[in-house]
Amino acid sequence: AREYTPLESIIVNSYPFVHDHDDLEECMDWIRDYEEDSLPVLNSEDHLVGVITVQDIVDYMEAESKEVYNKLAGIAEGDGDSEDMKETLLTSMKKRLPWLVALLFLGMFVSSVVGMFEGIVAKIAILICFQSLILDMAGNVGTQSLAVAIRVLMDKQTSGKQKLTLILKESRVGLTNGFILGISSFLVIGGYLILKGNGLSFAFAVSGCLGAAMILAMLISSLSGTVIPIFFQKIGVDPAVASGPLITTVNDLVAVITYYGLAWVILINLLHLA
């Protein structure tokens, strides 16, 4: 401005600002929307008390990302000051052990459910060879859906319609991927069992049961990986606590019941293979 320009003519009254009691996430949105390097911070009387900069937002995002990542990994929050490489053994145990204890009991429950199908495994022992395949795929799909759901739910203004759209989209993705991988498993596992010396009808009956179980397990796992964090948010709990280990354990339970349940219905009751 020229030295003779009146000060009133160069003052911008609509310059964006935030108040000292505003939520930090809202301030972050303001900086992003206005593409400013910094914003003035005013108190309740609209007096300047400080400034919030892009670097402050970067630091906040880094801390939030670390917190969400820890929750997804089943690690409790620490004091926020100590780095992972420098924290003591006791601190690391305190952050991780509570989740591990909870998951231990969930794992025992899953094992007890597997024990309920002991009779099926005794009649068709080869089923146990492919149990890990179903468990792994269900866990992987659930973790993928969880990651997408957490990323969407970080926007506090996500509407109910958008959440429903997310559920439908993830279920379609899980079902489509399930069909592709289920059919592939049906062909590959069937050929493998034939090469192992099993009859054609037996080989493709087992692989067909495996493929059907994979389709159903991947569909249900996609739904659980999306619905569980949405439910947590609905009841006022941080959806990130629906961590990867928790979702994986839940999906293990779903996969076991789906796999051995279909084996009992298809292979034993319908086809009478045992």
Tab-separated table of C-alpha atoms in Angstrom:
chain	number	residue	atom	x	y	z
A	1	ALA	CA	0.000	0.000	0.000
A	2	ARG	CA	1.122	3.542	-0.671
A	3	GLU	CA	2.047	5.662	2.303
A	4	TYR	CA	-0.836	8.030	1.624
A	5	THR	CA	-3.473	5.266	1.314
A	6	PRO	CA	-6.057	5.465	4.118
A	7	LEU	CA	-5.688	2.522	6.499
A	8	GLU	CA	-9.449	1.850	6.473
A	9	SER	CA	-9.378	1.157	2.739
A	10	ILE	CA	-6.910	-1.734	3.017
A	11	ILE	CA	-8.364	-3.463	6.081
A	12	VAL	CA	-10.120	-6.725	5.203
A	13	ASN	CA	-12.981	-7.244	7.636
A	14	SER	CA	-13.916	-10.704	6.383
A	15	TYR	CA	-10.548	-12.314	7.036
A	16	PRO	CA	-11.083	-15.869	8.354
A	17	PHE	CA	-10.390	-16.466	12.038
A	18	VAL	CA	-11.051	-19.017	14.776
A	19	HIS	CA	-11.881	-18.703	18.438
A	20	ASP	CA	-9.770	-20.141	21.230
A	21	HIS	CA	-12.611	-22.482	22.244
A	22	ASP	CA	-13.207	-23.892	18.740
A	23	ASP	CA	-12.595	-27.551	18.023
A	24	LEU	CA	-9.167	-28.115	16.491
A	25	GLU	CA	-10.618	-30.268	13.707
A	26	GLU	CA	-12.859	-27.370	12.671
A	27	CYS	CA	-9.825	-25.064	12.617
A	28	MET	CA	-8.079	-27.574	10.397
A	29	ASP	CA	-11.027	-27.492	7.990
A	30	TRP	CA	-10.918	-23.680	7.925
A	31	ILE	CA	-7.234	-23.592	6.997
A	32	ARG	CA	-7.792	-26.203	4.294
A	33	ASP	CA	-10.865	-24.449	2.881
A	34	TYR	CA	-9.286	-20.982	2.804
A	35	GLU	CA	-5.816	-22.268	1.849
A	36	GLU	CA	-4.209	-19.989	4.415
A	37	ASP	CA	-0.803	-20.498	6.019
A	38	SER	CA	-2.105	-19.255	9.339
A	39	LEU	CA	-5.263	-18.057	11.067
A	40	PRO	CA	-5.661	-15.584	13.936
A	41	VAL	CA	-7.098	-16.978	17.170
A	42	LEU	CA	-9.562	-14.710	18.991
A	43	ASN	CA	-11.055	-14.971	22.464
A	44	SER	CA	-14.729	-14.583	23.320
A	45	GLU	CA	-14.359	-10.794	23.149
A	46	ASP	CA	-12.785	-11.023	19.658
A	47	HIS	CA	-9.374	-9.923	20.889
A	48	LEU	CA	-6.316	-11.472	19.281
A	49	VAL	CA	-4.746	-14.062	21.600
A	50	GLY	CA	-2.600	-16.095	19.222
A	51	VAL	CA	-2.227	-17.720	15.848
A	52	ILE	CA	-2.647	-21.232	14.490
A	53	THR	CA	-0.366	-22.244	11.637
A	54	VAL	CA	-0.187	-24.995	9.070
A	55	GLN	CA	2.644	-26.561	11.086
A	56	ASP	CA	0.296	-26.824	14.076
A	57	ILE	CA	-2.166	-28.694	11.865
A	58	VAL	CA	0.557	-31.014	10.566
A	59	ASP	CA	1.617	-31.829	14.147
A	60	TYR	CA	-1.996	-32.464	15.128
A	61	MET	CA	-2.570	-34.745	12.120
A	62	GLU	CA	0.586	-36.677	12.917
A	63	ALA	CA	-0.522	-37.239	16.505
A	64	GLU	CA	-4.037	-38.243	15.396
A	65	SER	CA	-2.671	-40.664	12.792
A	66	LYS	CA	-0.418	-42.302	15.363
A	67	GLU	CA	-3.316	-42.643	17.787
A	68	VAL	CA	-5.602	-44.228	15.183
A	69	TYR	CA	-2.834	-46.549	13.996
A	70	ASN	CA	-2.198	-47.716	17.563
A	71	LYS	CA	-5.877	-48.440	18.083
A	72	LEU	CA	-6.087	-50.364	14.823
A	73	ALA	CA	-3.111	-52.419	15.992
A	74	GLY	CA	-4.670	-53.051	19.401
A	75	ILE	CA	-2.223	-50.849	21.325
A	76	ALA	CA	-3.492	-48.628	24.130
A	77	GLU	CA	-2.650	-44.934	24.214
A	78	GLY	CA	0.618	-43.953	25.853
A	79	ASP	CA	1.615	-40.672	27.398
A	80	GLY	CA	2.265	-39.224	23.936
A	81	ASP	CA	5.745	-37.992	24.867
A	82	SER	CA	7.927	-41.070	24.730
A	83	GLU	CA	8.950	-42.530	21.408
A	84	ASP	CA	8.412	-46.216	20.717
A	85	MET	CA	12.146	-46.883	20.503
A	86	LYS	CA	12.793	-45.257	23.872
A	87	GLU	CA	9.875	-46.527	25.971
A	88	THR	CA	10.555	-49.076	28.692
A	89	LEU	CA	9.534	-52.735	28.655
A	90	LEU	CA	6.877	-52.108	31.301
A	91	THR	CA	5.375	-49.224	29.311
A	92	SER	CA	5.190	-51.321	26.159
A	93	MET	CA	3.540	-54.179	28.060
A	94	LYS	CA	0.973	-51.871	29.649
A	95	LYS	CA	0.033	-50.502	26.229
A	96	ARG	CA	-0.344	-53.891	24.537
A	97	LEU	CA	-1.248	-56.485	27.179
A	98	PRO	CA	-4.877	-55.427	27.854
A	99	TRP	CA	-5.897	-55.984	24.244
A	100	LEU	CA	-3.943	-59.232	24.071
A	101	VAL	CA	-5.715	-60.566	27.163
A	102	ALA	CA	-9.117	-59.685	25.709
A	103	LEU	CA	-8.197	-61.264	22.372
A	104	LEU	CA	-6.908	-64.368	24.176
A	105	PHE	CA	-10.349	-65.024	25.617
A	106	LEU	CA	-11.977	-64.297	22.256
A	107	GLY	CA	-9.541	-66.747	20.675
A	108	MET	CA	-10.483	-69.372	23.269
A	109	PHE	CA	-14.118	-68.880	22.316
A	110	VAL	CA	-13.250	-69.346	18.629
A	111	SER	CA	-11.332	-72.528	19.518
A	112	SER	CA	-14.312	-73.850	21.455
A	113	VAL	CA	-16.505	-73.245	18.404
A	114	VAL	CA	-14.032	-75.207	16.285
A	115	GLY	CA	-14.309	-78.011	18.832
A	116	MET	CA	-18.056	-78.162	18.205
A	117	PHE	CA	-17.281	-79.344	14.655
A	118	GLU	CA	-14.899	-82.066	15.800
A	119	GLY	CA	-17.231	-84.765	14.459
A	120	ILE	CA	-17.165	-83.267	10.960
A	121	VAL	CA	-13.367	-83.098	10.941
A	122	ALA	CA	-13.205	-86.716	12.159
A	123	LYS	CA	-15.329	-87.855	9.194
A	124	ILE	CA	-13.668	-85.672	6.521
A	125	ALA	CA	-10.193	-84.953	7.881
A	126	ILE	CA	-8.992	-83.142	4.775
A	127	LEU	CA	-11.226	-80.185	5.660
A	128	ILE	CA	-8.769	-79.117	8.332
A	129	CYS	CA	-6.091	-78.527	5.665
A	130	PHE	CA	-8.024	-75.597	4.191
A	131	GLN	CA	-9.299	-74.005	7.412
A	132	SER	CA	-6.474	-71.452	7.507
A	133	LEU	CA	-7.297	-70.406	3.930
A	134	ILE	CA	-10.844	-69.424	4.907
A	135	LEU	CA	-9.688	-67.753	8.139
A	136	ASP	CA	-6.983	-65.720	6.418
A	137	MET	CA	-9.207	-64.475	3.596
A	138	ALA	CA	-12.017	-63.516	5.975
A	139	GLY	CA	-9.558	-61.631	8.201
A	140	ASN	CA	-7.954	-59.857	5.260
A	141	VAL	CA	-11.284	-58.710	3.819
A	142	GLY	CA	-12.521	-57.533	7.214
A	143	THR	CA	-9.353	-55.524	7.826
A	144	GLN	CA	-9.643	-53.862	4.400
A	145	SER	CA	-13.268	-52.872	5.046
A	146	LEU	CA	-12.336	-51.623	8.511
A	147	ALA	CA	-9.617	-49.370	7.074
A	148	VAL	CA	-12.056	-47.863	4.568
A	149	ALA	CA	-14.746	-47.397	7.240
A	150	ILE	CA	-12.360	-45.680	9.682
A	151	ARG	CA	-11.174	-43.313	6.959
A	152	VAL	CA	-14.768	-42.366	6.089
A	153	LEU	CA	-15.902	-42.053	9.714
A	154	MET	CA	-13.078	-39.632	10.533
A	155	ASP	CA	-15.334	-37.051	8.889
A	156	LYS	CA	-17.686	-36.243	11.761
A	157	GLN	CA	-20.319	-34.930	9.362
A	158	THR	CA	-20.828	-38.229	7.532
A	159	SER	CA	-24.612	-38.659	7.190
A	160	GLY	CA	-26.651	-41.778	7.829
A	161	LYS	CA	-27.324	-42.106	4.111
A	162	GLN	CA	-23.593	-42.013	3.381
A	163	LYS	CA	-22.967	-44.690	6.009
A	164	LEU	CA	-25.646	-46.898	4.440
A	165	THR	CA	-24.063	-46.325	1.029
A	166	LEU	CA	-20.694	-47.345	2.505
A	167	ILE	CA	-22.169	-50.573	3.915
A	168	LEU	CA	-23.804	-51.468	0.593
A	169	LYS	CA	-20.645	-50.642	-1.346
A	170	GLU	CA	-18.386	-52.728	0.906
A	171	SER	CA	-20.830	-55.652	0.822
A	172	ARG	CA	-20.828	-55.544	-2.997
A	173	VAL	CA	-17.034	-55.427	-3.063
A	174	GLY	CA	-16.795	-58.335	-0.626
A	175	LEU	CA	-19.356	-60.397	-2.539
A	176	THR	CA	-17.727	-59.746	-5.929
A	177	ASN	CA	-14.229	-60.509	-4.669
A	178	GLY	CA	-15.636	-63.557	-2.911
A	179	PHE	CA	-17.098	-64.890	-6.151
A	180	ILE	CA	-13.822	-64.408	-8.011
A	181	LEU	CA	-11.666	-65.997	-5.315
A	182	GLY	CA	-14.275	-68.654	-4.499
A	183	ILE	CA	-14.458	-69.855	-8.101
A	184	SER	CA	-10.669	-69.782	-8.361
A	185	SER	CA	-10.398	-71.835	-5.157
A	186	PHE	CA	-13.012	-74.272	-6.437
A	187	LEU	CA	-10.965	-74.995	-9.563
A	188	VAL	CA	-7.480	-74.937	-8.020
A	189	ILE	CA	-8.299	-76.905	-4.855
A	190	GLY	CA	-10.363	-79.381	-6.861
A	191	GLY	CA	-7.414	-80.024	-9.195
A	192	TYR	CA	-5.061	-80.288	-6.224
A	193	LEU	CA	-7.233	-82.915	-4.525
A	194	ILE	CA	-7.419	-84.937	-7.736
A	195	LEU	CA	-3.625	-84.872	-8.003
A	196	LYS	CA	-3.504	-86.121	-4.413
A	197	GLY	CA	-5.368	-89.236	-5.507
A	198	ASN	CA	-8.961	-88.341	-4.551
A	199	GLY	CA	-11.915	-89.106	-6.780
A	200	LEU	CA	-13.324	-86.437	-9.098
A	201	SER	CA	-16.686	-86.150	-7.317
A	202	PHE	CA	-15.115	-86.027	-3.841
A	203	ALA	CA	-12.446	-83.497	-4.880
A	204	PHE	CA	-14.855	-81.012	-6.412
A	205	ALA	CA	-17.446	-81.532	-3.673
A	206	VAL	CA	-14.873	-80.459	-1.078
A	207	SER	CA	-13.536	-77.610	-3.228
A	208	GLY	CA	-17.101	-76.501	-4.003
A	209	CYS	CA	-17.864	-76.360	-0.283
A	210	LEU	CA	-14.638	-74.399	0.226
A	211	GLY	CA	-15.523	-71.947	-2.562
A	212	ALA	CA	-19.065	-71.407	-1.248
A	213	ALA	CA	-17.733	-70.865	2.276
A	214	MET	CA	-15.200	-68.344	0.988
A	215	ILE	CA	-17.902	-66.352	-0.832
A	216	LEU	CA	-20.148	-66.248	2.231
A	217	ALA	CA	-17.304	-65.585	4.695
A	218	MET	CA	-15.907	-62.703	2.614
A	219	LEU	CA	-19.357	-61.134	2.310
A	220	ILE	CA	-20.022	-61.343	6.059
A	221	SER	CA	-16.494	-60.160	6.881
A	222	SER	CA	-16.927	-57.088	4.670
A	223	LEU	CA	-20.157	-56.294	6.475
A	224	SER	CA	-18.662	-56.787	9.936
A	225	GLY	CA	-15.609	-54.683	9.086
A	226	THR	CA	-17.955	-51.841	8.120
A	227	VAL	CA	-20.902	-52.220	10.498
A	228	ILE	CA	-18.885	-52.713	13.710
A	229	PRO	CA	-17.027	-49.348	13.575
A	230	ILE	CA	-20.255	-47.590	12.558
A	231	PHE	CA	-21.983	-49.179	15.570
A	232	PHE	CA	-19.134	-48.104	17.852
A	233	GLN	CA	-19.451	-44.530	16.614
A	234	LYS	CA	-23.233	-44.661	17.107
A	235	ILE	CA	-22.898	-45.531	20.793
A	236	GLY	CA	-20.297	-42.801	21.321
A	237	VAL	CA	-17.162	-44.957	21.261
A	238	ASP	CA	-14.181	-44.140	19.061
A	239	PRO	CA	-14.635	-46.460	16.033
A	240	ALA	CA	-10.889	-47.050	15.893
A	241	VAL	CA	-11.198	-49.276	18.978
A	242	ALA	CA	-12.817	-51.771	16.613
A	243	SER	CA	-9.206	-52.621	15.949
A	244	GLY	CA	-7.668	-54.898	13.370
A	245	PRO	CA	-7.090	-57.725	15.885
A	246	LEU	CA	-10.704	-57.507	17.103
A	247	ILE	CA	-12.141	-57.568	13.595
A	248	THR	CA	-9.815	-60.451	12.671
A	249	THR	CA	-10.969	-62.481	15.680
A	250	VAL	CA	-14.633	-61.822	14.921
A	251	ASN	CA	-14.091	-62.814	11.307
A	252	ASP	CA	-12.279	-65.984	12.409
A	253	LEU	CA	-15.441	-66.931	14.254
A	254	VAL	CA	-17.583	-66.136	11.209
A	255	ALA	CA	-15.282	-68.103	8.888
A	256	VAL	CA	-15.176	-71.184	11.125
A	257	ILE	CA	-18.956	-71.350	11.486
A	258	THR	CA	-19.460	-70.720	7.759
A	259	TYR	CA	-16.887	-73.280	6.627
A	260	TYR	CA	-17.773	-76.172	8.882
A	261	GLY	CA	-21.472	-75.339	8.825
A	262	LEU	CA	-21.560	-75.603	5.036
A	263	ALA	CA	-19.436	-78.771	5.196
A	264	TRP	CA	-21.958	-80.339	7.568
A	265	VAL	CA	-24.913	-79.331	5.380
A	266	ILE	CA	-23.426	-80.017	1.931
A	267	LEU	CA	-20.872	-82.784	2.351
A	268	ILE	CA	-22.463	-84.834	5.102
A	269	ASN	CA	-26.235	-84.263	4.959
A	270	LEU	CA	-26.719	-83.677	1.206
A	271	LEU	CA	-23.916	-85.602	-0.506
A	272	HIS	CA	-23.371	-88.190	2.277
A	273	LEU	CA	-19.620	-88.269	1.735
A	274	ALA	CA	-19.092	-89.529	5.282
